Amino acid sequence: MMLAAGETPVYLGPIVALLVAAGLIGALFVRLRVVPIVGFLLAGVLIGPHQLGVVADEAQVEAAADIGVMLLLFTIGVEFSIERLGRIKRFVLGGGTLQVALTTAVVSGLCLLFGLDWRVGVFTGFLVALSSTAIVLKVIAAKGITQRPVGQASVGTLILQDLAIVVMVLLIPILGGEGDGTWGVVQALGTAALVLTAVIVVARKVMPPLLERIARLCSPEIFLLSVVAIALGVAYLTSLAGVSNALGAFLAGMVLSESRHSAHALSEIMPLQMIFSAVFFVSVGMLLDVSVLAELWWMVLIAAIVVVVVKVATTFAAVSSLRVGARTAIASAFMLAQIGEFSFVLQRSGAEYGLSPAGMGPEGDQLLVAVTVALMTLTPALGALGEAISHRLPERAGAPSAEPAGKADDTRDRVLLSGWGPVARNLGAYLNANGVPSTVTTLSPDLAADAEGFGHTVVRGEVTKASVLHEIDMDRVRLIVIAENSSEEATHIAHILNGLAPGVPIVVRPTDSPDIVGLYDANVQRIVDPHRAATEPLGGTVLDLLGIDHTHRGHPDPTVVTRFSPDPDAACAHMEDLSPVLPKSPGCTDCLRRGRRDWVHLRICAGCGFVGCCDDSPDRHASAHATAFGHPVMFSAEPGDDWAWCVLDSHLVHSAETPAGA
């Protein structure tokens, strides 16, 4: 009765409008090759209280936006690791630290020139110093320069900026006038040190065995619930200690980053993070009042130019100090010339203490949103401009090569084994014996340990998750084998992997009867039917002992799915809706059962994959099968042939690929 007569919840309409607008506008921006974050911001502008008013009360989405911030920072924290920082430590500690310090100092100085309080200047400097991690990483990945000096310099600077948020968030109360001066700064840094120490202890001592126990359940649902509980739980506990919940979520991510299940955790929580982060960016867009923007357009233009000039100058100086050459420095400077998404996190925190960009109050908030959206949108263009300018600069003698040091190793040289069980274990041993490296994915800690014991690289998590595929490094994979899943699961995995790595061959050996049509649609190159798989190795062993040569495998290949596509103008009705089939044997099925190989030509049944000998052969098994089983269409298995024969209608049909007039 309550479900039938109850009123629609007040929050449901705005949330639906928010998600629909974000999805539609985000999809449009993806089609335009612009990062969807910009679309989310504009969606917020459109449906917010200042424009259409679909969401009249921003408080209705604030809770979801807060969760989005926490999950966003949590995933950033998970991706931090001592190993990752160590690889580019000079870019992080040197270039990144100097960039944040210089940008904050320059912006603070400009604010002082206009008579603003130093606290407002420092707060504004914090906002401008941060760049967009999400957008810059996407642009770098699209250009394929992650491992080049310009990519490493940009990523190292971004990492330091993300780490600097820890200190910035702790300093905001002091800048807002609620701290105790120098003692307040010391106290804030002391609190940060204590919290970080606690995080390191928990990360090394508590979290690994806890996650190990949870992972042993091999339940994605329980693992996801546990990860979310850790993220939000640590955020809550740190907030009780006087540290922001967003910072607590970041620290929770760092706790998980030291676990070998970090990739698994990231893969499970990423879909949630994407949804709530979209809500966060939409909620930021709601802050923008287009009418105010129309009045302040000249100020937005000036502010955007000032931000670009300041950030290009300070980033160029910071990266140049690392002696990587002017080309790398200028390209990195333009790549990082925008304001980042975490500036909104600081802006929201500062608002609680009466701080605003440049001390302009609500107009300053409008200015920050407008400039940020504009520069985020222009990031690809700014990156291209920086690259064009860098090519005009002379190459410094002794500067690092633009090519990554590991380019020689950047080849497709390994096999990806999805799942670890008896079949994958035996195949892995065979690959090891032949010097072929392999990577294994599995959810089970026990199976992961077993695979590691055999010397394989192991990535924990589901192979269909983006973060797991990132850990695998699909650019190194030359072959994918799915051997430990049911046919339904294998088809699902094959569809996803084929979409993400369209040029990589896929081999499937399901644990039950294969879904031929589904696997064919997923472009699987080879299917090993488990009910037939044991016959050939056993037969080969017997023939070896008998001294009989069996090197000629024959045709057709019983692991390759084949399909006859008839000429669409064919008159035979039996040629309609022919499905892909897997040939049942490498020769006439019935002749082989009788130990005979005296057929003349071979035909394949388009209904079930039976292989039969033609009517010129002694036993005419193709026609006999068609009559007995009611499968009228048989197509030629001979190389070069492209026709099929309908036994019932005595009708010859050429394939759709046959050239006209052939």
XYZ file of C-alpha atoms in Angstrom:
662
model
C 0.000 0.000 0.000
C 2.808 2.391 0.853
C 4.568 1.606 -2.409
C 1.376 2.180 -4.375
C 0.193 5.356 -2.699
C 3.381 6.916 -1.352
C 4.557 10.286 -2.598
C 7.606 10.589 -4.796
C 10.669 11.351 -2.625
C 11.745 14.978 -2.879
C 15.343 14.070 -3.653
C 14.575 11.573 -6.455
C 13.697 14.073 -9.211
C 16.802 16.238 -8.775
C 19.096 13.201 -8.560
C 17.597 11.689 -11.733
C 17.903 15.030 -13.534
C 21.494 15.346 -12.320
C 22.540 11.900 -13.555
C 20.686 12.170 -16.875
C 22.157 15.600 -17.619
C 25.641 14.451 -16.630
C 25.349 11.322 -18.786
C 24.013 13.073 -21.893
C 26.346 16.071 -21.809
C 29.301 13.872 -20.764
C 28.607 11.562 -23.741
C 28.487 14.564 -26.061
C 31.865 15.766 -24.838
C 33.351 12.300 -25.301
C 32.171 12.388 -28.919
C 33.813 15.808 -29.247
C 37.040 14.307 -27.830
C 36.860 16.538 -24.735
C 37.269 14.994 -21.290
C 33.831 14.298 -19.722
C 34.700 16.233 -16.545
C 34.086 19.438 -18.497
C 30.707 18.051 -19.542
C 29.828 17.289 -15.928
C 30.682 20.860 -14.934
C 28.518 22.292 -17.712
C 25.682 19.909 -16.797
C 25.750 21.404 -13.313
C 25.665 24.902 -14.780
C 22.615 23.958 -16.855
C 20.444 22.319 -14.176
C 21.621 24.409 -11.220
C 19.558 26.934 -9.261
C 20.918 29.901 -11.247
C 19.780 28.597 -14.680
C 17.010 26.012 -15.255
C 16.538 25.436 -11.534
C 15.937 21.684 -11.946
C 17.962 21.295 -8.758
C 16.890 24.335 -6.787
C 18.544 23.353 -3.515
C 22.256 22.532 -3.725
C 22.067 20.873 -0.306
C 20.159 17.991 -1.913
C 23.304 16.779 -3.670
C 25.957 17.946 -1.199
C 26.075 14.593 0.608
C 26.626 12.703 -2.644
C 29.217 15.295 -3.701
C 31.090 14.862 -0.403
C 31.191 11.093 -0.957
C 32.448 11.787 -4.477
C 35.324 13.876 -3.139
C 36.251 11.170 -0.642
C 36.185 8.383 -3.233
C 38.116 10.536 -5.711
C 40.880 11.173 -3.182
C 40.739 7.549 -2.053
C 41.493 6.268 -5.569
C 44.334 8.788 -5.914
C 45.721 7.495 -2.617
C 45.511 3.870 -3.782
C 47.647 4.726 -6.812
C 50.404 6.161 -4.599
C 53.132 3.723 -3.698
C 56.734 3.977 -2.559
C 57.823 2.181 -5.733
C 55.979 4.593 -8.012
C 57.315 7.634 -6.206
C 60.832 6.212 -6.291
C 60.847 5.947 -10.077
C 60.279 9.674 -10.571
C 61.377 11.027 -7.194
C 63.489 13.842 -8.622
C 60.506 15.149 -10.590
C 58.284 14.853 -7.504
C 60.593 16.233 -4.821
C 62.456 18.695 -7.015
C 60.226 20.008 -9.782
C 56.898 19.453 -8.025
C 57.884 21.124 -4.760
C 59.403 24.109 -6.528
C 56.376 24.517 -8.823
C 53.880 24.611 -5.946
C 56.065 26.959 -3.904
C 56.764 29.359 -6.810
C 53.139 29.490 -7.972
C 51.849 30.118 -4.441
C 54.483 32.813 -3.885
C 53.832 34.614 -7.189
C 50.046 34.601 -6.766
C 50.381 35.735 -3.144
C 52.634 38.557 -4.280
C 50.118 39.687 -6.904
C 47.358 39.678 -4.281
C 49.501 41.795 -1.939
C 50.090 44.306 -4.752
C 46.319 44.791 -4.933
C 46.098 45.345 -1.189
C 44.724 41.956 -0.172
C 45.563 40.215 3.091
C 48.446 37.753 2.911
C 46.185 34.931 4.094
C 43.853 35.509 1.158
C 46.894 35.633 -1.126
C 48.239 32.306 0.106
C 44.792 30.697 -0.154
C 44.406 31.962 -3.727
C 47.926 30.734 -4.486
C 46.951 27.279 -3.276
C 43.969 27.267 -5.640
C 46.042 28.321 -8.656
C 49.013 26.046 -7.884
C 47.032 22.840 -8.443
C 46.592 21.399 -11.935
C 44.044 18.861 -13.181
C 45.373 15.356 -12.518
C 42.444 13.699 -14.301
C 42.672 15.753 -17.494
C 46.470 15.957 -17.809
C 46.931 12.217 -17.276
C 44.322 11.553 -19.968
C 46.067 13.876 -22.429
C 49.486 12.371 -21.665
C 48.167 8.838 -22.123
C 46.494 9.781 -25.416
C 49.777 11.213 -26.714
C 51.713 8.121 -25.578
C 54.336 10.178 -23.710
C 53.896 8.830 -20.181
C 57.434 7.418 -20.059
C 59.111 10.324 -21.852
C 60.772 13.183 -19.939
C 57.850 15.556 -20.555
C 55.395 12.948 -19.304
C 57.492 12.072 -16.263
C 57.986 15.740 -15.376
C 54.245 16.404 -15.650
C 53.256 13.303 -13.681
C 55.873 13.990 -10.990
C 54.594 17.538 -10.551
C 50.991 16.327 -10.365
C 51.895 13.784 -7.682
C 53.518 16.469 -5.539
C 50.489 18.720 -6.023
C 48.205 15.905 -4.838
C 50.437 15.336 -1.826
C 50.523 19.076 -1.144
C 46.759 18.999 -0.652
C 47.456 17.250 2.660
C 49.308 20.297 3.994
C 47.017 22.813 2.293
C 43.880 21.348 3.882
C 45.539 21.421 7.303
C 46.585 25.056 6.845
C 43.177 26.369 5.738
C 41.830 26.847 9.317
C 44.928 28.913 10.117
C 44.487 31.020 6.980
C 40.867 31.498 8.005
C 41.948 33.054 11.272
C 41.048 30.154 13.545
C 44.596 28.970 14.117
C 47.286 30.151 16.519
C 49.854 31.610 14.143
C 53.210 29.873 14.075
C 52.165 27.476 16.796
C 49.100 26.601 14.741
C 51.279 25.774 11.734
C 53.546 23.593 13.882
C 50.514 21.917 15.422
C 48.966 21.262 11.998
C 52.174 19.765 10.638
C 52.565 17.718 13.841
C 49.034 16.396 13.421
C 49.828 15.497 9.809
C 52.995 13.668 10.906
C 51.130 11.695 13.564
C 48.331 10.773 11.185
C 50.797 9.730 8.469
C 52.747 7.646 10.993
C 49.544 5.890 12.029
C 48.707 5.300 8.365
C 52.103 3.731 7.686
C 51.787 1.432 10.710
C 48.302 0.333 9.702
C 49.373 -0.079 6.062
C 52.287 -2.335 6.966
C 50.919 -4.292 9.947
C 47.122 -4.387 9.906
C 45.842 -4.011 6.376
C 47.698 -6.814 4.505
C 46.437 -9.708 6.683
C 42.944 -8.171 6.853
C 42.637 -7.827 3.083
C 44.139 -11.283 2.641
C 41.338 -12.809 4.714
C 38.682 -10.852 2.818
C 40.168 -11.719 -0.570
C 40.178 -15.439 0.289
C 36.380 -15.338 0.207
C 36.670 -14.677 -3.567
C 33.502 -12.587 -3.389
C 33.620 -9.296 -5.348
C 30.578 -8.052 -3.397
C 32.152 -8.579 0.035
C 35.475 -7.186 -1.152
C 33.780 -4.039 -2.515
C 31.843 -3.511 0.723
C 35.035 -3.928 2.727
C 36.967 -1.448 0.581
C 34.209 1.176 0.819
C 34.012 0.603 4.585
C 37.769 1.153 4.881
C 37.659 4.315 2.745
C 34.756 5.965 4.529
C 35.693 4.541 7.947
C 39.199 6.001 7.901
C 37.763 9.288 6.588
C 35.358 9.368 9.556
C 38.041 8.533 12.122
C 40.421 11.183 10.804
C 37.619 13.755 10.883
C 37.181 12.963 14.579
C 40.876 13.773 14.995
C 40.337 17.198 13.408
C 41.558 16.232 9.918
C 39.197 16.673 6.934
C 37.298 13.616 5.777
C 38.587 14.104 2.221
C 42.159 13.924 3.501
C 41.213 10.869 5.551
C 39.955 9.133 2.415
C 43.267 9.910 0.690
C 45.162 8.395 3.602
C 42.881 5.338 3.497
C 43.913 4.906 -0.123
C 47.559 5.111 0.863
C 46.893 2.400 3.451
C 45.697 0.099 0.681
C 48.439 1.088 -1.765
C 51.006 -0.985 0.130
C 48.836 -4.112 -0.121
C 49.259 -6.515 -2.994
C 45.478 -6.328 -3.382
C 45.557 -2.608 -4.223
C 44.835 -3.171 -7.933
C 41.907 -5.411 -6.994
C 40.577 -2.775 -4.582
C 40.910 -0.035 -7.183
C 39.101 -2.118 -9.814
C 36.156 -2.777 -7.489
C 35.657 0.780 -6.272
C 36.297 2.605 -9.565
C 32.693 2.375 -10.873
C 31.390 3.886 -7.611
C 34.088 6.539 -7.712
C 33.108 7.522 -11.241
C 29.435 7.947 -10.320
C 30.004 9.963 -7.175
C 32.788 12.015 -8.756
C 30.410 12.936 -11.573
C 27.967 14.130 -8.918
C 30.770 16.174 -7.338
C 31.700 17.927 -10.580
C 28.039 18.560 -11.388
C 27.582 20.096 -7.934
C 30.540 22.390 -8.615
C 28.969 23.476 -11.891
C 25.826 24.439 -9.973
C 27.834 27.196 -8.334
C 28.186 29.109 -11.598
C 25.675 31.844 -12.326
C 25.714 32.587 -16.055
C 24.201 36.040 -15.533
C 27.078 36.996 -13.258
C 29.502 35.489 -15.736
C 28.027 37.634 -18.507
C 28.799 40.712 -16.435
C 32.291 39.535 -15.480
C 33.376 38.054 -18.829
C 36.241 40.502 -19.111
C 37.451 39.549 -15.646
C 37.254 35.820 -16.544
C 39.341 36.483 -19.657
C 41.971 38.467 -17.743
C 42.086 35.912 -14.912
C 42.489 33.017 -17.360
C 45.375 34.774 -19.128
C 47.050 35.590 -15.801
C 46.713 31.975 -14.602
C 48.232 30.609 -17.823
C 51.131 33.108 -17.759
C 51.895 32.498 -14.069
C 51.704 28.714 -14.292
C 53.716 28.485 -17.501
C 56.441 30.701 -16.002
C 56.627 28.962 -12.620
C 56.388 25.421 -14.023
C 59.031 26.212 -16.655
C 61.373 27.505 -13.942
C 60.701 24.483 -11.694
C 61.224 21.839 -14.385
C 64.245 23.682 -15.848
C 65.944 23.406 -12.462
C 66.111 19.630 -13.041
C 68.351 20.180 -16.096
C 66.101 18.278 -18.492
C 66.300 20.830 -21.264
C 64.132 23.761 -22.380
C 62.030 21.569 -24.673
C 60.829 19.336 -21.852
C 60.331 22.286 -19.508
C 58.187 24.333 -21.901
C 56.077 21.344 -22.972
C 55.401 20.419 -19.327
C 54.661 24.055 -18.436
C 51.871 24.378 -21.003
C 50.523 20.917 -20.114
C 50.015 22.020 -16.479
C 48.713 25.525 -17.198
C 45.129 24.917 -15.996
C 43.491 24.896 -12.557
C 42.645 21.446 -11.212
C 39.603 19.681 -9.817
C 41.093 19.556 -6.311
C 41.034 23.347 -6.211
C 37.283 22.962 -5.776
C 37.927 20.758 -2.741
C 40.097 23.514 -1.245
C 37.568 26.177 -2.229
C 34.792 24.310 -0.408
C 37.019 23.879 2.646
C 38.042 27.531 2.584
C 34.421 28.680 2.367
C 33.804 27.139 5.789
C 36.370 29.586 7.221
C 35.304 32.658 5.253
C 37.987 32.361 2.567
C 37.279 32.962 -1.117
C 39.392 33.302 -4.290
C 41.135 36.703 -4.253
C 38.870 37.688 -1.346
C 36.042 38.419 -3.795
C 33.373 36.408 -1.999
C 30.639 34.873 -4.218
C 32.036 36.646 -7.287
C 35.391 34.990 -6.602
C 33.717 31.581 -6.509
C 32.047 32.334 -9.844
C 35.380 33.454 -11.246
C 37.144 30.253 -10.077
C 34.521 27.976 -11.653
C 34.475 29.880 -14.950
C 38.266 30.063 -15.318
C 38.685 26.424 -14.337
C 36.088 25.172 -16.835
C 37.612 27.295 -19.604
C 41.192 26.152 -18.973
C 40.204 22.493 -18.519
C 38.537 22.630 -21.922
C 41.621 24.245 -23.465
C 44.114 21.771 -21.938
C 44.594 19.677 -25.135
C 45.107 22.892 -27.138
C 47.557 24.259 -24.562
C 49.456 20.963 -24.618
C 49.672 21.100 -28.420
C 50.859 24.724 -28.253
C 53.579 23.805 -25.759
C 54.695 20.914 -27.948
C 54.839 23.171 -31.029
C 56.917 25.773 -29.179
C 59.252 23.105 -27.779
C 60.038 21.852 -31.296
C 61.274 25.324 -32.212
C 63.729 25.408 -29.325
C 67.288 24.066 -29.752
C 68.010 20.668 -28.209
C 70.355 21.002 -25.241
C 73.464 18.888 -25.513
C 73.302 15.938 -23.164
C 69.566 16.340 -22.559
C 67.681 13.103 -21.997
C 66.404 11.476 -25.142
C 62.751 11.942 -25.956
C 62.417 8.207 -26.291
C 61.782 6.237 -23.099
C 64.690 4.298 -21.742
C 62.762 1.063 -21.863
C 61.603 1.411 -25.471
C 63.548 -1.636 -26.546
C 61.542 -3.694 -24.092
C 58.210 -2.133 -25.125
C 57.159 -5.057 -27.314
C 54.292 -7.502 -27.214
C 56.122 -10.429 -25.674
C 53.854 -12.039 -23.075
C 50.747 -14.180 -22.757
C 47.850 -13.139 -20.517
C 46.269 -16.063 -18.647
C 42.821 -15.163 -17.330
C 42.316 -17.313 -14.258
C 44.551 -19.913 -12.633
C 43.573 -23.554 -12.418
C 44.720 -26.962 -13.698
C 44.586 -25.993 -17.382
C 46.278 -22.600 -16.917
C 48.891 -24.168 -14.620
C 49.878 -26.754 -17.235
C 49.876 -24.154 -19.997
C 51.968 -21.825 -17.836
C 54.552 -24.565 -17.321
C 54.625 -25.142 -21.075
C 55.130 -21.417 -21.714
C 57.920 -21.253 -19.115
C 59.675 -24.199 -20.720
C 59.611 -22.392 -24.052
C 60.794 -19.037 -22.654
C 57.481 -17.205 -23.099
C 56.693 -14.794 -20.206
C 53.130 -14.772 -18.912
C 50.879 -12.701 -16.658
C 48.146 -14.323 -14.571
C 44.996 -12.678 -13.202
C 42.992 -14.234 -10.378
C 40.836 -13.202 -7.435
C 42.033 -15.984 -5.130
C 45.052 -15.219 -2.891
C 45.907 -18.938 -2.733
C 45.867 -19.342 -6.506
C 47.817 -16.088 -6.871
C 50.508 -17.398 -4.509
C 50.583 -20.676 -6.446
C 51.055 -18.851 -9.760
C 53.807 -16.688 -8.257
C 55.490 -19.852 -7.043
C 55.766 -20.969 -10.670
C 57.487 -17.695 -11.580
C 54.561 -15.938 -13.269
C 53.707 -12.270 -12.924
C 50.407 -12.066 -11.039
C 47.841 -9.261 -10.957
C 45.093 -9.733 -8.367
C 41.584 -8.800 -9.444
C 39.058 -9.345 -12.219
C 40.571 -9.151 -15.675
C 37.649 -7.065 -16.954
C 38.321 -4.131 -14.598
C 40.137 -1.088 -15.994
C 42.649 -0.726 -13.165
C 43.584 -4.420 -13.377
C 44.152 -4.087 -17.122
C 46.315 -1.039 -16.406
C 48.444 -3.118 -14.017
C 48.717 -5.858 -16.638
C 50.019 -3.358 -19.246
C 48.016 -4.571 -22.235
C 50.559 -3.001 -24.599
C 52.882 -5.908 -23.725
C 50.329 -8.683 -24.308
C 50.567 -10.622 -27.586
C 48.049 -13.378 -26.789
C 45.128 -13.807 -24.360
C 44.086 -17.215 -23.026
C 40.782 -17.683 -21.151
C 40.946 -21.234 -19.812
C 39.317 -21.419 -16.374
C 35.831 -19.969 -16.919
C 32.445 -21.259 -17.957
C 31.386 -20.546 -21.524
C 29.133 -17.684 -20.410
C 31.887 -16.075 -18.320
C 34.486 -16.615 -21.045
C 32.244 -14.959 -23.638
C 31.753 -11.925 -21.373
C 35.500 -11.616 -20.744
C 36.332 -12.068 -24.429
C 33.905 -9.319 -25.485
C 35.487 -6.832 -23.047
C 39.099 -7.712 -23.842
C 38.464 -7.657 -27.581
C 37.100 -4.129 -27.231
C 40.079 -2.967 -25.173
C 42.766 -4.813 -27.161
C 41.233 -5.329 -30.621
C 44.418 -6.535 -32.276
C 45.368 -9.192 -29.702
C 44.370 -12.811 -30.527
C 42.155 -14.559 -27.955
C 42.085 -18.291 -27.235
C 39.207 -19.714 -25.192
C 39.039 -23.123 -23.533
C 35.779 -23.051 -21.508
C 35.099 -25.489 -18.697
C 31.843 -26.546 -20.376
C 30.449 -26.633 -23.910
C 31.479 -23.454 -25.769
C 29.044 -20.739 -26.833
C 30.128 -20.737 -30.466
C 27.989 -17.784 -31.573
C 28.915 -15.574 -28.612
C 32.626 -16.309 -28.902
C 32.521 -15.757 -32.668
C 30.908 -12.347 -32.111
C 33.732 -11.535 -29.652
C 36.299 -12.197 -32.429
C 37.841 -15.140 -30.587
C 40.483 -16.637 -32.883
C 40.640 -20.134 -31.385
C 38.158 -22.197 -29.364
C 39.282 -25.395 -27.675
C 36.269 -27.586 -26.903
C 37.091 -29.389 -23.618
C 35.137 -32.471 -24.727
C 37.429 -32.897 -27.732
C 40.638 -31.381 -26.379
C 42.032 -34.565 -24.818
C 41.592 -36.707 -27.930
C 44.322 -35.202 -30.092
C 47.139 -35.269 -27.484
C 46.203 -38.849 -26.565
C 45.993 -39.854 -30.212
C 49.324 -38.191 -30.922
C 50.979 -40.064 -28.049
C 49.626 -43.419 -29.292
C 50.735 -42.738 -32.869
C 54.179 -41.718 -31.612
C 54.550 -45.060 -29.841
C 53.373 -46.868 -32.972
C 55.932 -45.013 -35.052
C 53.293 -43.502 -37.326
C 53.931 -40.033 -38.779
C 51.102 -37.687 -37.804
C 52.664 -34.296 -38.431
C 49.990 -33.471 -41.020
C 47.167 -32.068 -38.982
C 44.686 -31.920 -41.833
C 41.872 -29.502 -42.376
C 39.647 -27.885 -41.336
C 41.078 -26.654 -38.027
C 38.706 -27.804 -35.227
C 39.653 -24.791 -33.071
C 38.761 -22.093 -35.620
C 35.152 -20.925 -35.811
C 33.933 -20.643 -39.387
C 30.802 -19.203 -40.931
C 29.332 -19.239 -44.429
C 27.868 -15.888 -45.500
C 25.643 -16.531 -48.526
C 25.015 -14.133 -51.375
C 22.067 -11.994 -50.187
C 20.386 -12.493 -53.590
C 20.433 -16.279 -53.246
C 17.041 -17.886 -53.943
C 17.459 -20.763 -51.449
C 15.479 -20.139 -48.231
C 17.672 -22.596 -46.298
C 20.594 -20.167 -46.578
C 18.990 -17.657 -44.223
C 20.295 -17.073 -40.670
C 23.286 -19.417 -40.818
C 25.164 -19.438 -37.502
C 28.937 -19.747 -36.985
C 30.070 -23.312 -36.307
C 33.149 -25.054 -34.917
C 34.336 -27.899 -37.177
C 34.090 -31.185 -35.289
C 37.240 -32.783 -36.708
C 40.265 -32.151 -38.965
C 38.789 -34.428 -41.640
C 35.609 -36.347 -42.359
C 34.182 -37.124 -38.908
C 32.682 -40.509 -39.812
C 35.659 -41.593 -41.949
C 38.058 -40.853 -39.114
C 35.922 -42.915 -36.742
C 36.364 -45.843 -39.135
C 40.093 -45.231 -39.508
C 39.768 -44.216 -43.148
C 41.153 -41.198 -44.969
C 40.066 -41.977 -48.535
C 37.780 -39.003 -49.010
C 38.070 -36.744 -52.056
C 36.723 -33.395 -50.781
C 35.332 -32.194 -47.451
C 32.163 -30.298 -46.587
C 31.150 -28.621 -43.288
C 27.585 -28.676 -41.985
C 26.350 -25.103 -41.508
C 24.020 -26.327 -38.776
C 26.316 -28.189 -36.361
C 29.915 -28.196 -37.665
C 29.935 -31.852 -38.748
C 32.670 -32.482 -41.313
C 31.691 -34.928 -44.070
C 33.119 -36.221 -47.308
C 31.627 -35.159 -50.640
C 29.501 -37.179 -53.066
C 32.620 -38.055 -55.107
C 33.974 -39.846 -52.024
C 33.236 -43.539 -51.377
C 30.897 -43.030 -48.409
C 29.269 -39.631 -49.196
C 29.003 -38.775 -45.488
C 28.105 -35.098 -46.059
C 24.862 -35.876 -47.880
C 24.083 -38.716 -45.473
C 24.423 -36.373 -42.487
C 22.239 -33.703 -44.133
C 19.468 -36.221 -44.789
C 19.646 -37.932 -41.393
C 19.733 -34.784 -39.227
C 17.772 -32.342 -41.379
C 20.738 -29.989 -41.805
C 20.470 -29.191 -45.506
C 23.307 -26.697 -45.987
C 26.867 -27.978 -46.398
C 29.656 -25.600 -47.412
C 33.019 -26.484 -48.863
C 35.976 -26.901 -46.511
C 38.487 -26.893 -49.360
C 40.954 -23.968 -49.482
C 39.864 -21.382 -52.049
C 36.258 -22.594 -52.285
C 33.540 -20.082 -51.412
C 30.258 -21.866 -52.051
C 27.643 -23.916 -50.242
C 25.268 -26.649 -51.423
C 21.672 -27.127 -50.283
C 21.087 -30.883 -50.292
C 17.274 -30.560 -50.117
C 16.937 -28.036 -52.971
C 19.996 -29.221 -54.953
C 20.962 -25.560 -55.122
C 24.467 -24.051 -55.357
C 24.990 -20.707 -53.563
C 28.135 -18.589 -53.645
C 29.295 -16.577 -50.661
C 28.717 -12.858 -50.283
C 32.473 -12.302 -50.736
C 32.551 -13.942 -54.187
C 33.495 -11.316 -56.810
C 30.787 -10.447 -59.312
C 30.966 -12.611 -62.435
C 33.079 -15.286 -60.758
